[in-house]
């Protein structure tokens, strides 16, 4: 693209500093699609040039960055993608496939790690998800998402970023496809300029243990939420001064009793849910707290003494209902074999089975999340409109910083 063309693109993108940050949570990410659909209906010509996502949020990020239409149409099509999902669209839930995986893990354990034992890659086979994403995103033979390059050329997108975890060196790697955007290298996290492919989406959304890791450049990568303790950082590195962040974590307003039905020892599924929540759902809150502190500090410092920091407006939104409780209501919809295995882990022994809520890719549950996302967006539309318009409003969470 010529310098004149780049200048023209910037002129038609007054929202050039606006970013979208999408967190993880497996099937919970359907909530994000519903939320964005309501925003798109209210602001059909909205342009969000910086798109970032991690874990299941990477699926939504890639779709928005790759689809050629305006924002409203993209958000509507994203909802169609989620509402059309079935468990079988994400992984092989047949008795034969699941039985084979259980056998492989069993042989691995009882053999003491003997090299003759088969090496299992995850608990399930996610080749159906790869095929589904490749078809839905119109990926090329190498898995490249050609629509992103076209949206970059037309100025709809300035940068799209997806984060994975490198199992070799434990680093958080953010894969970036953009137009004249800087790369970064920090302790335990870095960025790589690339052409985004289905491999990057599969790696970023590879739930630990559940989904197999993905080989990228001869290194194995897994879920990006494992190491990305600052999920807002990719958007900030890419130049955002306003960030709309959509979390899938329900925030309780008061202490609640133990989630388990009884006060018995917590089941493996409950422990696994706590671990997954800590990895995929909680980091937005910690990041936002740090951003707020730095923003307040900058209010008392002249610009020449801010050491490269800049104020950033943040609007973080989250579900008004516990998505895990909703999942518990739809557990019976899972394929029988997979449901049997999850019950063995104790998913029925908790009132809020967080681990179940991340792998319940069934239309009844997904559609509930889509509708909740739309309803929550409508309820907060005043805040959203004020935020997008650059206004300050009482109760609006203004926060931000970054060292360039």
XYZ file of C-alpha atoms in Angstrom:
404
model
C 0.000 0.000 0.000
C 1.367 3.424 -0.948
C 1.893 6.250 1.561
C -0.980 8.190 -0.015
C -3.310 5.192 0.320
C -2.307 4.707 3.967
C -3.023 8.368 4.707
C -6.446 8.055 3.094
C -7.242 4.932 5.135
C -6.411 6.813 8.342
C -8.722 9.667 7.319
C -11.728 7.380 7.007
C -11.008 5.688 10.332
C -11.544 8.260 13.075
C -11.824 5.342 15.542
C -8.240 4.380 14.763
C -7.368 4.028 18.461
C -10.334 1.811 19.393
C -9.671 -1.846 20.217
C -11.710 -4.914 21.064
C -10.252 -7.382 23.574
C -11.955 -10.765 23.829
C -11.132 -13.199 26.607
C -11.464 -16.960 26.698
C -13.766 -19.498 28.264
C -14.491 -22.133 25.613
C -18.191 -22.283 24.756
C -18.718 -19.193 26.922
C -17.369 -17.091 24.042
C -20.838 -17.326 22.456
C -21.792 -14.627 24.971
C -19.328 -12.260 23.278
C -20.944 -12.870 19.901
C -24.391 -12.015 21.244
C -23.089 -8.871 22.925
C -21.378 -7.684 19.743
C -24.509 -8.426 17.711
C -26.546 -6.004 19.837
C -23.794 -3.374 19.573
C -23.693 -3.862 15.813
C -27.450 -3.390 15.488
C -27.186 -0.091 17.406
C -24.020 1.079 15.605
C -24.062 -0.666 12.190
C -21.209 1.431 10.779
C -18.967 1.026 13.829
C -15.328 0.451 12.986
C -13.033 -1.283 15.481
C -9.634 -1.383 13.760
C -7.705 -3.234 16.484
C -9.011 -6.741 17.197
C -7.404 -8.976 19.807
C -8.452 -12.306 21.258
C -7.199 -15.178 23.340
C -8.421 -18.751 23.724
C -12.008 -19.073 22.465
C -12.030 -15.302 22.025
C -9.514 -15.889 19.231
C -12.268 -17.560 17.177
C -14.399 -14.425 17.407
C -11.416 -12.170 16.710
C -10.424 -14.107 13.601
C -13.981 -14.129 12.279
C -14.444 -10.378 12.728
C -11.052 -9.634 11.183
C -11.630 -11.968 8.227
C -15.263 -11.300 7.245
C -15.664 -8.725 4.442
C -18.917 -7.004 5.500
C -19.641 -4.075 7.818
C -19.638 -4.493 11.571
C -23.340 -5.267 11.973
C -23.267 -7.983 9.306
C -20.058 -9.451 10.694
C -21.512 -9.669 14.201
C -24.707 -11.257 12.864
C -22.754 -13.869 10.912
C -20.651 -14.564 13.997
C -23.825 -15.384 15.921
C -24.836 -17.732 13.112
C -21.500 -19.503 13.429
C -22.089 -20.110 17.144
C -25.759 -21.030 16.883
C -24.880 -23.612 14.228
C -22.331 -25.374 16.433
C -22.794 -28.825 17.858
C -20.419 -30.754 20.071
C -19.664 -32.902 17.013
C -18.654 -29.692 15.180
C -15.911 -29.088 17.762
C -14.569 -32.551 18.572
C -15.254 -36.197 17.876
C -17.667 -37.224 20.642
C -18.282 -40.754 19.377
C -17.877 -43.652 21.771
C -15.089 -45.111 19.641
C -13.037 -41.898 19.639
C -13.518 -41.148 23.323
C -12.890 -44.773 24.280
C -9.661 -44.747 22.304
C -8.476 -41.600 24.083
C -9.322 -43.051 27.516
C -7.423 -46.224 26.621
C -4.389 -44.234 25.470
C -4.309 -42.199 28.681
C -4.763 -45.344 30.778
C -1.908 -47.145 29.046
C 0.276 -44.087 29.435
C -0.366 -43.931 33.172
C -0.022 -47.621 34.012
C 3.093 -48.009 31.842
C 4.986 -45.383 33.782
C 5.505 -43.345 30.632
C 7.063 -46.194 28.701
C 7.989 -45.194 25.105
C 6.033 -48.185 23.801
C 2.781 -46.744 25.176
C 0.835 -44.532 22.746
C 1.208 -40.812 23.410
C -2.218 -39.152 23.678
C -2.718 -35.624 22.351
C -5.499 -34.165 24.474
C -8.661 -35.843 25.693
C -10.579 -35.339 22.441
C -9.967 -35.143 18.698
C -10.582 -31.557 17.513
C -10.216 -32.170 13.779
C -13.949 -31.382 13.320
C -13.364 -27.857 14.653
C -10.450 -27.338 12.283
C -12.591 -28.437 9.337
C -15.511 -26.278 10.493
C -13.358 -23.153 10.902
C -11.575 -23.710 7.592
C -14.897 -23.921 5.765
C -16.575 -21.054 7.639
C -13.608 -18.701 7.309
C -12.871 -19.639 3.707
C -9.285 -20.562 4.591
C -6.806 -21.322 1.838
C -4.952 -24.632 1.375
C -2.370 -23.547 3.963
C -5.082 -22.369 6.360
C -4.431 -18.666 5.693
C -7.335 -16.259 6.275
C -7.271 -14.210 3.083
C -10.090 -11.933 4.219
C -7.845 -10.278 6.804
C -5.465 -8.961 4.148
C -8.405 -7.544 2.209
C -9.816 -5.828 5.310
C -6.369 -4.399 6.047
C -6.184 -3.025 2.519
C -9.631 -1.434 2.768
C -8.962 0.049 6.190
C -11.586 -1.941 8.088
C -8.828 -3.424 10.234
C -5.486 -2.040 11.324
C -4.344 -5.110 13.223
C -5.632 -8.509 14.311
C -3.849 -10.369 17.096
C -4.263 -13.886 18.480
C -2.279 -15.211 21.444
C -1.077 -18.749 22.140
C 1.282 -20.351 24.667
C 4.535 -21.924 23.512
C 4.902 -25.154 25.484
C 8.634 -25.319 24.645
C 9.704 -22.154 26.458
C 6.441 -21.265 28.296
C 6.268 -17.893 26.547
C 3.070 -16.113 25.617
C 3.203 -15.495 21.850
C 0.903 -12.966 20.195
C 0.573 -13.551 16.452
C -0.117 -10.248 14.698
C -1.258 -9.456 11.196
C -1.441 -5.726 10.676
C -0.602 -2.590 8.766
C 2.560 -0.865 9.981
C 2.167 -2.003 13.587
C 5.070 -2.409 16.050
C 6.172 -5.730 17.488
C 7.291 -6.206 21.093
C 9.386 -8.498 23.256
C 8.888 -8.597 27.011
C 9.814 -11.126 29.706
C 7.839 -14.315 28.977
C 5.767 -12.689 26.209
C 6.455 -11.572 22.690
C 4.781 -10.806 19.381
C 5.364 -12.241 15.915
C 4.299 -10.607 12.654
C 2.617 -13.232 10.501
C -0.242 -14.137 8.204
C -2.919 -15.501 10.511
C -4.015 -19.071 9.806
C -6.424 -21.609 11.220
C -3.453 -23.109 13.082
C -3.172 -19.952 15.184
C -6.861 -20.112 16.124
C -6.664 -23.813 16.968
C -3.579 -23.266 19.126
C -4.988 -20.270 20.990
C -8.223 -22.127 21.810
C -6.609 -25.476 22.722
C -7.966 -25.931 26.258
C -5.233 -27.573 28.364
C -5.567 -31.361 28.559
C -8.983 -31.291 26.825
C -7.844 -30.153 23.354
C -4.552 -31.147 21.695
C -1.750 -28.625 21.190
C -0.924 -27.415 17.672
C 2.453 -27.450 15.935
C 3.432 -24.000 14.648
C 6.914 -23.514 13.205
C 8.064 -26.838 14.724
C 6.965 -25.813 18.242
C 3.890 -26.947 20.140
C 1.431 -24.232 21.134
C -1.585 -24.407 23.418
C -4.226 -22.145 24.879
C -3.132 -18.523 24.972
C -4.817 -17.879 28.300
C -2.294 -20.027 30.178
C 0.507 -17.440 30.190
C -1.202 -14.203 29.153
C -1.691 -12.654 32.579
C -2.242 -9.211 31.011
C -4.929 -9.841 28.366
C -5.233 -6.128 27.533
C -1.537 -5.787 26.636
C -1.787 -6.822 22.942
C -4.345 -4.067 22.275
C -2.207 -1.544 24.139
C 0.955 -2.520 22.265
C -0.937 -2.080 19.004
C -1.734 1.529 19.844
C -5.166 1.465 21.462
C -6.234 4.398 23.593
C -9.754 2.994 24.067
C -10.522 -0.659 24.716
C -13.853 -2.455 24.824
C -13.149 -5.688 26.711
C -15.695 -8.504 26.927
C -15.162 -10.969 29.748
C -17.137 -14.193 30.181
C -16.686 -14.222 33.947
C -19.726 -13.654 36.133
C -18.848 -11.402 39.058
C -20.690 -12.221 42.257
C -21.783 -9.217 44.251
C -21.736 -10.937 47.619
C -20.194 -14.023 49.207
C -21.964 -17.221 48.260
C -21.864 -20.651 49.912
C -19.720 -23.474 48.631
C -20.763 -24.358 45.084
C -20.859 -28.060 45.732
C -24.239 -29.632 46.417
C -22.827 -30.967 49.675
C -19.767 -29.953 51.668
C -17.998 -33.112 50.640
C -14.482 -33.089 49.227
C -14.515 -31.126 45.923
C -14.836 -33.280 42.819
C -12.123 -33.201 40.120
C -14.480 -31.293 37.813
C -14.904 -28.589 40.454
C -11.146 -28.267 41.003
C -10.591 -28.213 37.241
C -13.233 -25.498 36.905
C -11.510 -23.341 39.519
C -8.189 -23.739 37.693
C -9.720 -22.894 34.326
C -11.490 -19.858 35.744
C -8.218 -18.604 37.215
C -6.486 -19.009 33.855
C -9.138 -17.845 31.421
C -11.608 -15.648 33.291
C -9.924 -13.765 36.124
C -7.040 -11.932 34.443
C -9.160 -9.150 32.948
C -9.979 -7.965 36.464
C -6.364 -7.947 37.654
C -5.257 -6.178 34.479
C -8.007 -3.570 34.802
C -7.013 -2.886 38.415
C -3.415 -2.190 37.398
C -4.566 -0.007 34.534
C -6.742 2.028 36.863
C -3.895 2.626 39.279
C -1.596 3.838 36.505
C -4.285 6.060 35.058
C -4.848 7.701 38.423
C -1.112 8.202 38.805
C -0.867 9.888 35.420
C -3.560 12.369 36.404
C -1.045 13.900 38.832
C 1.931 13.920 36.459
C 2.726 16.308 33.594
C 3.038 14.560 30.243
C 6.819 14.927 30.107
C 7.167 12.960 33.353
C 4.967 9.950 32.446
C 7.914 7.829 31.281
C 6.173 6.770 28.084
C 2.864 5.883 29.743
C -0.396 7.028 28.204
C -3.964 7.114 29.513
C -6.353 4.573 28.021
C -10.117 4.371 28.417
C -11.417 0.907 29.233
C -14.978 -0.359 29.252
C -15.072 -3.907 30.538
C -18.369 -5.789 30.301
C -19.359 -9.182 31.666
C -22.395 -11.487 31.978
C -25.113 -10.562 34.459
C -25.842 -14.261 35.035
C -23.583 -17.148 36.002
C -22.871 -18.995 32.745
C -21.840 -22.100 34.684
C -25.270 -22.363 36.291
C -26.873 -22.102 32.868
C -24.548 -24.880 31.678
C -25.705 -27.121 34.498
C -29.279 -26.772 33.220
C -28.253 -28.084 29.788
C -25.767 -30.812 30.721
C -28.224 -33.490 29.595
C -27.844 -32.218 26.008
C -24.279 -33.469 25.710
C -23.579 -36.602 23.656
C -24.048 -39.605 25.926
C -20.457 -40.872 25.889
C -18.929 -37.483 26.629
C -21.552 -36.756 29.277
C -20.714 -40.075 30.947
C -17.012 -39.162 31.140
C -17.699 -35.684 32.531
C -20.038 -37.078 35.168
C -17.219 -39.377 36.181
C -15.207 -36.235 36.931
C -18.044 -34.917 39.084
C -19.773 -32.262 36.963
C -23.083 -33.090 38.654
C -21.624 -32.515 42.112
C -21.415 -28.744 41.651
C -24.131 -26.132 41.277
C -21.839 -24.058 39.048
C -19.762 -26.501 36.951
C -17.290 -24.053 35.355
C -15.435 -26.807 33.496
C -18.708 -27.973 31.927
C -19.597 -24.443 30.807
C -16.438 -24.324 28.694
C -17.038 -27.524 26.719
C -20.836 -27.477 26.345
C -21.070 -26.720 22.621
C -24.755 -27.530 22.300
C -27.277 -25.191 20.607
C -29.627 -24.893 23.588
C -26.815 -23.617 25.802
C -25.118 -21.549 23.097
C -28.357 -19.804 22.143
C -29.006 -18.953 25.801
C -25.598 -17.268 25.909
C -26.239 -15.410 22.653
C -29.515 -14.048 23.996
C -27.945 -13.110 27.331
C -25.167 -11.270 25.504
C -27.698 -9.294 23.474
C -29.772 -8.472 26.560
C -26.744 -7.355 28.578
C -25.560 -5.125 25.727
C -28.978 -3.495 25.456
C -29.009 -2.893 29.201
C -25.614 -1.162 29.036
C -26.140 0.628 25.733
C -25.994 4.027 27.437
C -22.513 3.299 28.778
C -21.433 1.817 25.454
C -22.650 4.839 23.477
C -20.920 7.222 25.868
C -17.717 5.190 25.683
C -17.675 4.993 21.888
C -18.410 8.707 21.724
C -15.496 9.545 23.981
C -17.723 10.917 26.738
C -17.161 10.590 30.440
C -20.085 9.153 32.346
C -20.605 8.411 36.017
C -20.036 4.736 36.650
C -18.045 4.256 33.457
C -14.816 2.401 34.197
C -12.098 4.664 32.813
C -8.699 3.141 33.170
C -5.507 2.491 31.270
C -1.769 2.726 30.666
C 1.047 1.295 28.693
C 4.806 1.719 28.449
C 5.827 2.049 24.792
